[in-house]
Amino acid sequence: MESVNSESIDEESCERGSMWALDQKLDQPMEEEAGRLKNMYREKKFSSLLVLRLAFQSLGVVYGDLGTSPLYVFYNTFPDGIQDSEDVIGALSMIIYSLTFIPLLKYVFVVLRANDNGQGGTFALYSLLCRHASVNTIPNQHRTDQELTTYSRHIFHEKSLAAKTKGWLEAKVYRRNALLILVLVGTCMVIGDGILTPAISGVVVVVAIVILVGLFSMQHYGTDRVGWLFAPIVLLWFLLIGGIGAFNVWKYDHTVLKAFSPVYVYRFLRRGGWSALGGIMLSITGTEALFADLSHFPVLVVQIAFTVVVFPCLLLAYSGQAAYLMKNKDHVSDAFYRSIPGTAVVIVMLVTTFLMILIMLLVWRCHWILVLIFTVLSLLVECTYLSSVLLKVDQGGWVPLVIAAAFLIIMYVWHYGTLKRYEFEMHSKVSMAWILGLGPSLGLVRVPGIGLVYTELARGVPHIFSHFITNLPAIHSVVVFVCVKYLPVYTVPQDERFLVKRIGPKSFHMFRCVARYGYKDLHKKDDEFEKMLFDSLFLFVRLESMMEGCSDSDEYSLYGQQTERSADFLSTNNNGNTFSANLEPSTSSNDSIVPIKSPSRIRSSGQTSSQTEVDEMEFLNSCRDAGVVHILGNTVVRARSDSKLVKKIAINYIYAFLRKICRENSVIFNVPHESLLNVGQVFYV
């Protein structure tokens, strides 16, 4: 495998030059310092009693919006009053089939299955797509990322529809950008819709304030306690509205049950009910929460709670209201309170539909007929609602659109500025050949201590380092380039968080450490980030020393489950923590292979490697005791003078403002103020 890699480098060196080829040989990809978890991620198996308990708790977390929709749907459907009883039947029929097609069939039985290891929402769908196709707009992916426990993906047959879809997405940059914008639009629409609330009476406002105060005062206890608090209330609410609905159907007009026939949907639309769809659509607001809040509960739990409690109670509630209105048409304005027509809701559903098309093709590898059926049914309902609510944009529907547009601009400009900064870092990184040409002292005075140089690059020496050594005549005895990398997974287990690699010969005392995070991981939980980093560094030194000088016939990987041959290899760092060197015969690519001696060869040369290990461990500990300095780049990104006006506004004003108000890296990484060294730079992109 190594010879194949060398041949490919030699072929390209003719075109790019000998220095480029040398740099590729010197700066090889990362090696993982710790073994993978012994078992891949598996969905937990729950007992029947636990499933019922969680289903009960989910009522207090997931279904608040859907449960309160009956308070204002009919009023917004008939804001000018009810002219004909047939309109009530038609509206009820639209509500019944909207609840059946969107929340029940589409979300509960299809979309919920498209979860990212139990995580739901728009970004969960995007992360799945990023793992199955190279659609990430920031090119910082590496093969070692796929070795993560939470990095589940499928391999495509080269002639399959999934492979063709993958190739189509990856072929053009604008397609990847369009997918990103689609995801951002869906996210911003959720924000825009969530900000708005119905106009309500003063008494309800007071009650809502009391509930919010109680909610936030208990929030620090976690979802479990909050769920137990609100679940009885929400369950009682659903049972009451369902029971009252059944009573009203029996008392006033049981003929409203004929609304279960889809014929009345057609009659309602033919009679001019198109303009009333904006109010009817409010009956399915909150559906996206079924998917977005999935991280709190398993899929089966949400499915049971919705199909057993929420869905039938809502059908009874709306049927009962329709039966009451059949006999009391003039009471429509008194029964419910006003609400803004919520336009962003249907757009979020459309975004989910488009993302689900790609999920079904790339992740589930469904037959194209099933994908077509899902797409047609979803778009038939959602485009019908969209055409209606667009007619009411001037009646209040523009508010969530404006809010969503503002958030979309902020998010896209932030991504655009981050991408340009990363591209600048990539193009201005220092050659490894140049670094090694400076010699072990790097042409400077090496002072006691360890310097942690933070960078966004997982390969190469960042420009900040050359800027630092150009302006200061000294550098620390040990230099560690720390790259914080975000992956399209919901979390990275702490066992697999760090990758460590040595840069150059041992006399240079230079390392690279990549800290990997998922989109649900929070830095503020890493109170011992520095300690974990050094534990990983010490473990790497021990493993490296143990594996030195082995024969080519005995090759082992640092990845994988522990085998009998490696069961006895345990390493203990100086802080008393014990790690296992999980080794197994390697079948992976050459960038994840580390050779190791056979047991007999290790015993024969154990004294030499052990002494080398002890010497370097003592050196690292002495440098650590001398002091650790965190070197961060305090960069200012500016647009070039020849840039277009739009780019100048985006980079020089919007992105600069966002960078200014965001938390600094020193706060994110919990860097002590006395150990912080900021290096100022100006990037022209």
Coordinates of N, CA, C and O in Angstrom, one line a residue, residues 98-178:
S98 N -55.2 16.5 6.3 CA -53.9 17.2 6.5 C -53.2 16.5 7.7 O -52.0 16.3 7.6
L99 N -54.0 16.3 8.8 CA -53.4 15.6 9.9 C -52.9 14.2 9.6 O -51.9 13.7 10.1
T100 N -53.7 13.5 8.7 CA -53.3 12.2 8.3 C -52.1 12.1 7.4 O -51.2 11.3 7.7
F101 N -52.0 13.0 6.4 CA -50.9 12.9 5.5 C -49.6 13.5 6.0 O -48.6 12.9 5.8
I102 N -49.7 14.6 6.7 CA -48.5 15.3 7.1 C -47.9 14.8 8.4 O -46.9 14.1 8.4
P103 N -48.6 15.0 9.6 CA -48.0 14.5 10.8 C -47.9 13.0 10.9 O -46.9 12.4 11.3
L104 N -49.0 12.3 10.5 CA -49.1 10.9 10.8 C -48.2 10.1 9.8 O -47.3 9.4 10.1
L105 N -48.6 10.2 8.5 CA -47.9 9.4 7.5 C -46.5 9.8 7.1 O -45.6 9.1 7.2
K106 N -46.4 11.2 6.9 CA -45.1 11.7 6.4 C -44.1 11.7 7.6 O -43.0 11.1 7.4
Y107 N -44.4 12.3 8.7 CA -43.4 12.5 9.7 C -43.3 11.3 10.7 O -42.2 10.8 10.9
V108 N -44.4 10.8 11.2 CA -44.4 9.8 12.2 C -43.8 8.5 11.6 O -43.0 7.8 12.3
F109 N -44.3 8.1 10.4 CA -43.9 6.8 9.9 C -42.8 6.9 8.8 O -42.3 5.8 8.4
V110 N -42.4 8.1 8.3 CA -41.3 8.2 7.3 C -40.2 9.0 7.8 O -39.0 8.5 8.0
V111 N -40.4 10.3 8.1 CA -39.3 11.2 8.4 C -38.6 10.9 9.7 O -37.4 11.0 9.8
L112 N -39.4 10.4 10.7 CA -38.7 10.0 12.0 C -37.7 9.0 11.8 O -36.7 8.9 12.6
R113 N -37.8 8.1 10.8 CA -36.8 7.1 10.5 C -35.5 7.6 10.0 O -34.5 7.0 10.0
A114 N -35.6 8.9 9.5 CA -34.4 9.5 8.9 C -33.6 10.3 10.0 O -33.2 11.4 9.8
N115 N -33.4 9.6 11.1 CA -32.7 10.3 12.2 C -31.2 10.0 12.2 O -30.8 9.0 11.7
D116 N -30.5 10.9 12.8 CA -29.0 10.7 12.8 C -28.6 10.2 14.2 O -28.4 10.9 15.2
N117 N -28.7 8.8 14.3 CA -28.4 8.1 15.6 C -29.3 8.7 16.7 O -28.8 9.0 17.8
G118 N -30.5 8.9 16.4 CA -31.5 9.4 17.4 C -31.7 10.9 17.4 O -32.5 11.4 18.2
Q119 N -30.9 11.6 16.6 CA -31.1 13.1 16.5 C -32.0 13.5 15.3 O -31.9 12.9 14.3
G120 N -32.8 14.5 15.6 CA -33.7 14.9 14.5 C -33.5 16.4 14.1 O -32.7 17.1 14.8
G121 N -34.3 16.8 13.1 CA -34.2 18.2 12.7 C -33.5 18.3 11.3 O -32.9 17.4 10.8
T122 N -33.5 19.5 10.8 CA -32.9 19.8 9.5 C -31.4 19.5 9.4 O -30.9 18.9 8.5
F123 N -30.7 19.9 10.5 CA -29.2 19.7 10.5 C -28.9 18.2 10.6 O -27.9 17.7 10.1
A124 N -29.8 17.4 11.2 CA -29.6 16.0 11.3 C -29.7 15.3 9.9 O -28.9 14.5 9.5
L125 N -30.7 15.8 9.1 CA -30.8 15.3 7.7 C -29.5 15.7 6.9 O -29.0 15.0 6.1
Y126 N -29.1 17.0 7.1 CA -27.9 17.5 6.4 C -26.6 16.7 6.7 O -25.8 16.4 5.9
S127 N -26.5 16.3 8.0 CA -25.3 15.6 8.4 C -25.3 14.2 7.8 O -24.3 13.7 7.4
L128 N -26.5 13.6 7.7 CA -26.6 12.3 7.0 C -26.1 12.4 5.6 O -25.4 11.5 5.1
L129 N -26.6 13.4 4.9 CA -26.2 13.6 3.5 C -24.7 13.9 3.4 O -24.0 13.4 2.4
C130 N -24.1 14.7 4.3 CA -22.7 15.0 4.3 C -21.8 13.7 4.5 O -20.7 13.6 4.0
R131 N -22.4 12.7 5.2 CA -21.6 11.5 5.4 C -21.7 10.6 4.2 O -20.8 9.7 4.0
H132 N -22.8 10.7 3.4 CA -23.0 9.8 2.3 C -22.6 10.4 1.0 O -22.6 9.7 0.0
A133 N -22.3 11.7 1.0 CA -21.8 12.3 -0.2 C -20.9 13.5 0.2 O -21.1 14.1 1.2
S134 N -20.0 13.8 -0.7 CA -19.1 14.9 -0.4 C -19.7 16.3 -0.8 O -19.4 16.9 -1.8
V135 N -20.7 16.7 0.1 CA -21.4 17.9 -0.2 C -21.0 19.0 0.8 O -21.5 20.1 0.8
N136 N -20.1 18.7 1.7 CA -19.6 19.8 2.6 C -18.9 20.9 1.9 O -18.0 20.6 1.0
T137 N -19.2 22.1 2.1 CA -18.6 23.2 1.3 C -17.2 23.6 1.9 O -16.4 24.2 1.2
I138 N -16.9 23.2 3.1 CA -15.6 23.4 3.7 C -14.8 22.1 3.6 O -15.1 21.1 4.2
P139 N -13.8 22.0 2.7 CA -13.1 20.8 2.4 C -12.1 20.3 3.5 O -10.9 20.3 3.3
N140 N -12.6 20.0 4.7 CA -11.7 19.5 5.8 C -12.0 18.1 6.1 O -11.6 17.7 7.2
Q141 N -12.5 17.3 5.2 CA -12.8 15.9 5.5 C -11.6 15.0 5.4 O -10.6 15.4 4.7
H142 N -11.6 13.9 6.1 CA -10.5 13.0 6.0 C -11.0 11.6 6.3 O -12.0 11.4 7.0
R143 N -10.3 10.6 5.8 CA -10.7 9.2 5.9 C -10.8 8.8 7.4 O -11.6 7.9 7.7
T144 N -10.0 9.3 8.2 CA -10.0 8.9 9.6 C -11.3 9.3 10.3 O -11.7 8.7 11.3
D145 N -12.0 10.3 9.7 CA -13.3 10.7 10.3 C -14.3 9.5 10.2 O -15.2 9.4 11.1
Q146 N -14.2 8.7 9.2 CA -15.2 7.6 9.0 C -15.0 6.5 10.0 O -15.8 5.6 10.0
E147 N -13.9 6.5 10.7 CA -13.6 5.5 11.7 C -14.4 5.8 13.0 O -14.3 4.9 14.0
L148 N -15.0 6.9 13.2 CA -15.8 7.2 14.4 C -16.9 6.3 14.6 O -17.6 5.8 13.7
T149 N -17.2 6.0 15.9 CA -18.3 5.1 16.2 C -19.6 5.7 15.7 O -20.5 4.9 15.3
T150 N -19.8 7.0 15.8 CA -21.1 7.6 15.4 C -21.1 8.0 13.9 O -22.1 8.5 13.4
Y151 N -20.1 7.6 13.1 CA -20.0 8.0 11.7 C -20.6 6.8 10.9 O -19.8 6.1 10.3
S152 N -21.9 6.6 11.0 CA -22.5 5.5 10.2 C -22.8 5.9 8.8 O -23.4 7.0 8.6
R153 N -22.5 5.1 7.9 CA -22.7 5.4 6.5 C -22.8 4.1 5.7 O -22.4 3.0 6.2
H154 N -23.3 4.2 4.4 CA -23.4 3.0 3.6 C -22.5 3.1 2.4 O -22.1 4.2 1.9
I155 N -22.1 2.0 1.8 CA -21.3 1.9 0.6 C -22.2 1.7 -0.6 O -23.1 0.8 -0.5
F156 N -22.1 2.4 -1.7 CA -23.0 2.3 -2.8 C -22.3 1.4 -3.9 O -21.1 1.4 -4.1
H157 N -23.2 0.7 -4.6 CA -22.8 0.0 -5.8 C -22.6 1.1 -6.9 O -23.4 2.0 -7.0
E158 N -21.5 1.0 -7.6 CA -21.2 2.0 -8.6 C -22.2 2.3 -9.6 O -22.3 3.4 -10.2
K159 N -23.1 1.3 -9.9 CA -24.1 1.5 -10.9 C -25.5 1.8 -10.3 O -26.5 1.8 -11.1
S160 N -25.6 1.9 -9.0 CA -26.9 2.1 -8.4 C -27.4 3.5 -8.6 O -26.6 4.4 -8.9
L161 N -28.7 3.7 -8.3 CA -29.3 5.0 -8.4 C -28.7 5.9 -7.3 O -28.5 7.1 -7.5
A162 N -28.4 5.3 -6.1 CA -27.8 6.1 -5.1 C -26.4 6.7 -5.5 O -26.1 7.8 -5.2
A163 N -25.6 5.8 -6.2 CA -24.3 6.3 -6.6 C -24.4 7.4 -7.7 O -23.6 8.3 -7.7
K164 N -25.4 7.2 -8.6 CA -25.6 8.3 -9.6 C -26.1 9.6 -9.0 O -25.6 10.7 -9.4
T165 N -26.9 9.5 -8.0 CA -27.4 10.7 -7.3 C -26.2 11.4 -6.5 O -26.1 12.6 -6.5
K166 N -25.4 10.5 -5.9 CA -24.2 11.0 -5.2 C -23.3 11.8 -6.2 O -22.8 12.9 -5.9
G167 N -23.0 11.1 -7.3 CA -22.1 11.7 -8.4 C -22.7 13.0 -8.9 O -22.0 14.0 -9.1
W168 N -24.1 13.1 -9.0 CA -24.7 14.3 -9.5 C -24.5 15.5 -8.5 O -24.3 16.6 -8.9
L169 N -24.7 15.2 -7.2 CA -24.5 16.2 -6.2 C -23.1 16.7 -6.1 O -22.9 17.9 -6.0
E170 N -22.1 15.8 -6.3 CA -20.7 16.2 -6.1 C -20.1 16.8 -7.3 O -19.1 17.4 -7.2
A171 N -20.8 16.7 -8.5 CA -20.2 17.1 -9.7 C -20.0 18.6 -9.8 O -19.0 19.1 -10.4
K172 N -21.0 19.4 -9.3 CA -20.9 20.9 -9.4 C -21.0 21.5 -8.1 O -21.7 21.1 -7.2
V173 N -20.2 22.6 -7.9 CA -20.1 23.3 -6.7 C -21.4 24.0 -6.4 O -21.9 24.0 -5.2
Y174 N -22.1 24.5 -7.4 CA -23.4 25.2 -7.1 C -24.4 24.3 -6.6 O -25.4 24.8 -5.9
R175 N -24.4 23.0 -6.9 CA -25.4 22.1 -6.4 C -25.1 21.9 -4.9 O -26.1 21.9 -4.1
R176 N -23.9 21.8 -4.4 CA -23.6 21.7 -3.0 C -24.0 23.0 -2.3 O -24.5 22.9 -1.1
N177 N -23.7 24.1 -2.9 CA -24.2 25.4 -2.3 C -25.7 25.5 -2.2 O -26.2 26.1 -1.2
A178 N -26.4 25.1 -3.3 CA -27.8 25.1 -3.3 C -28.4 24.2 -2.1 O -29.4 24.6 -1.5

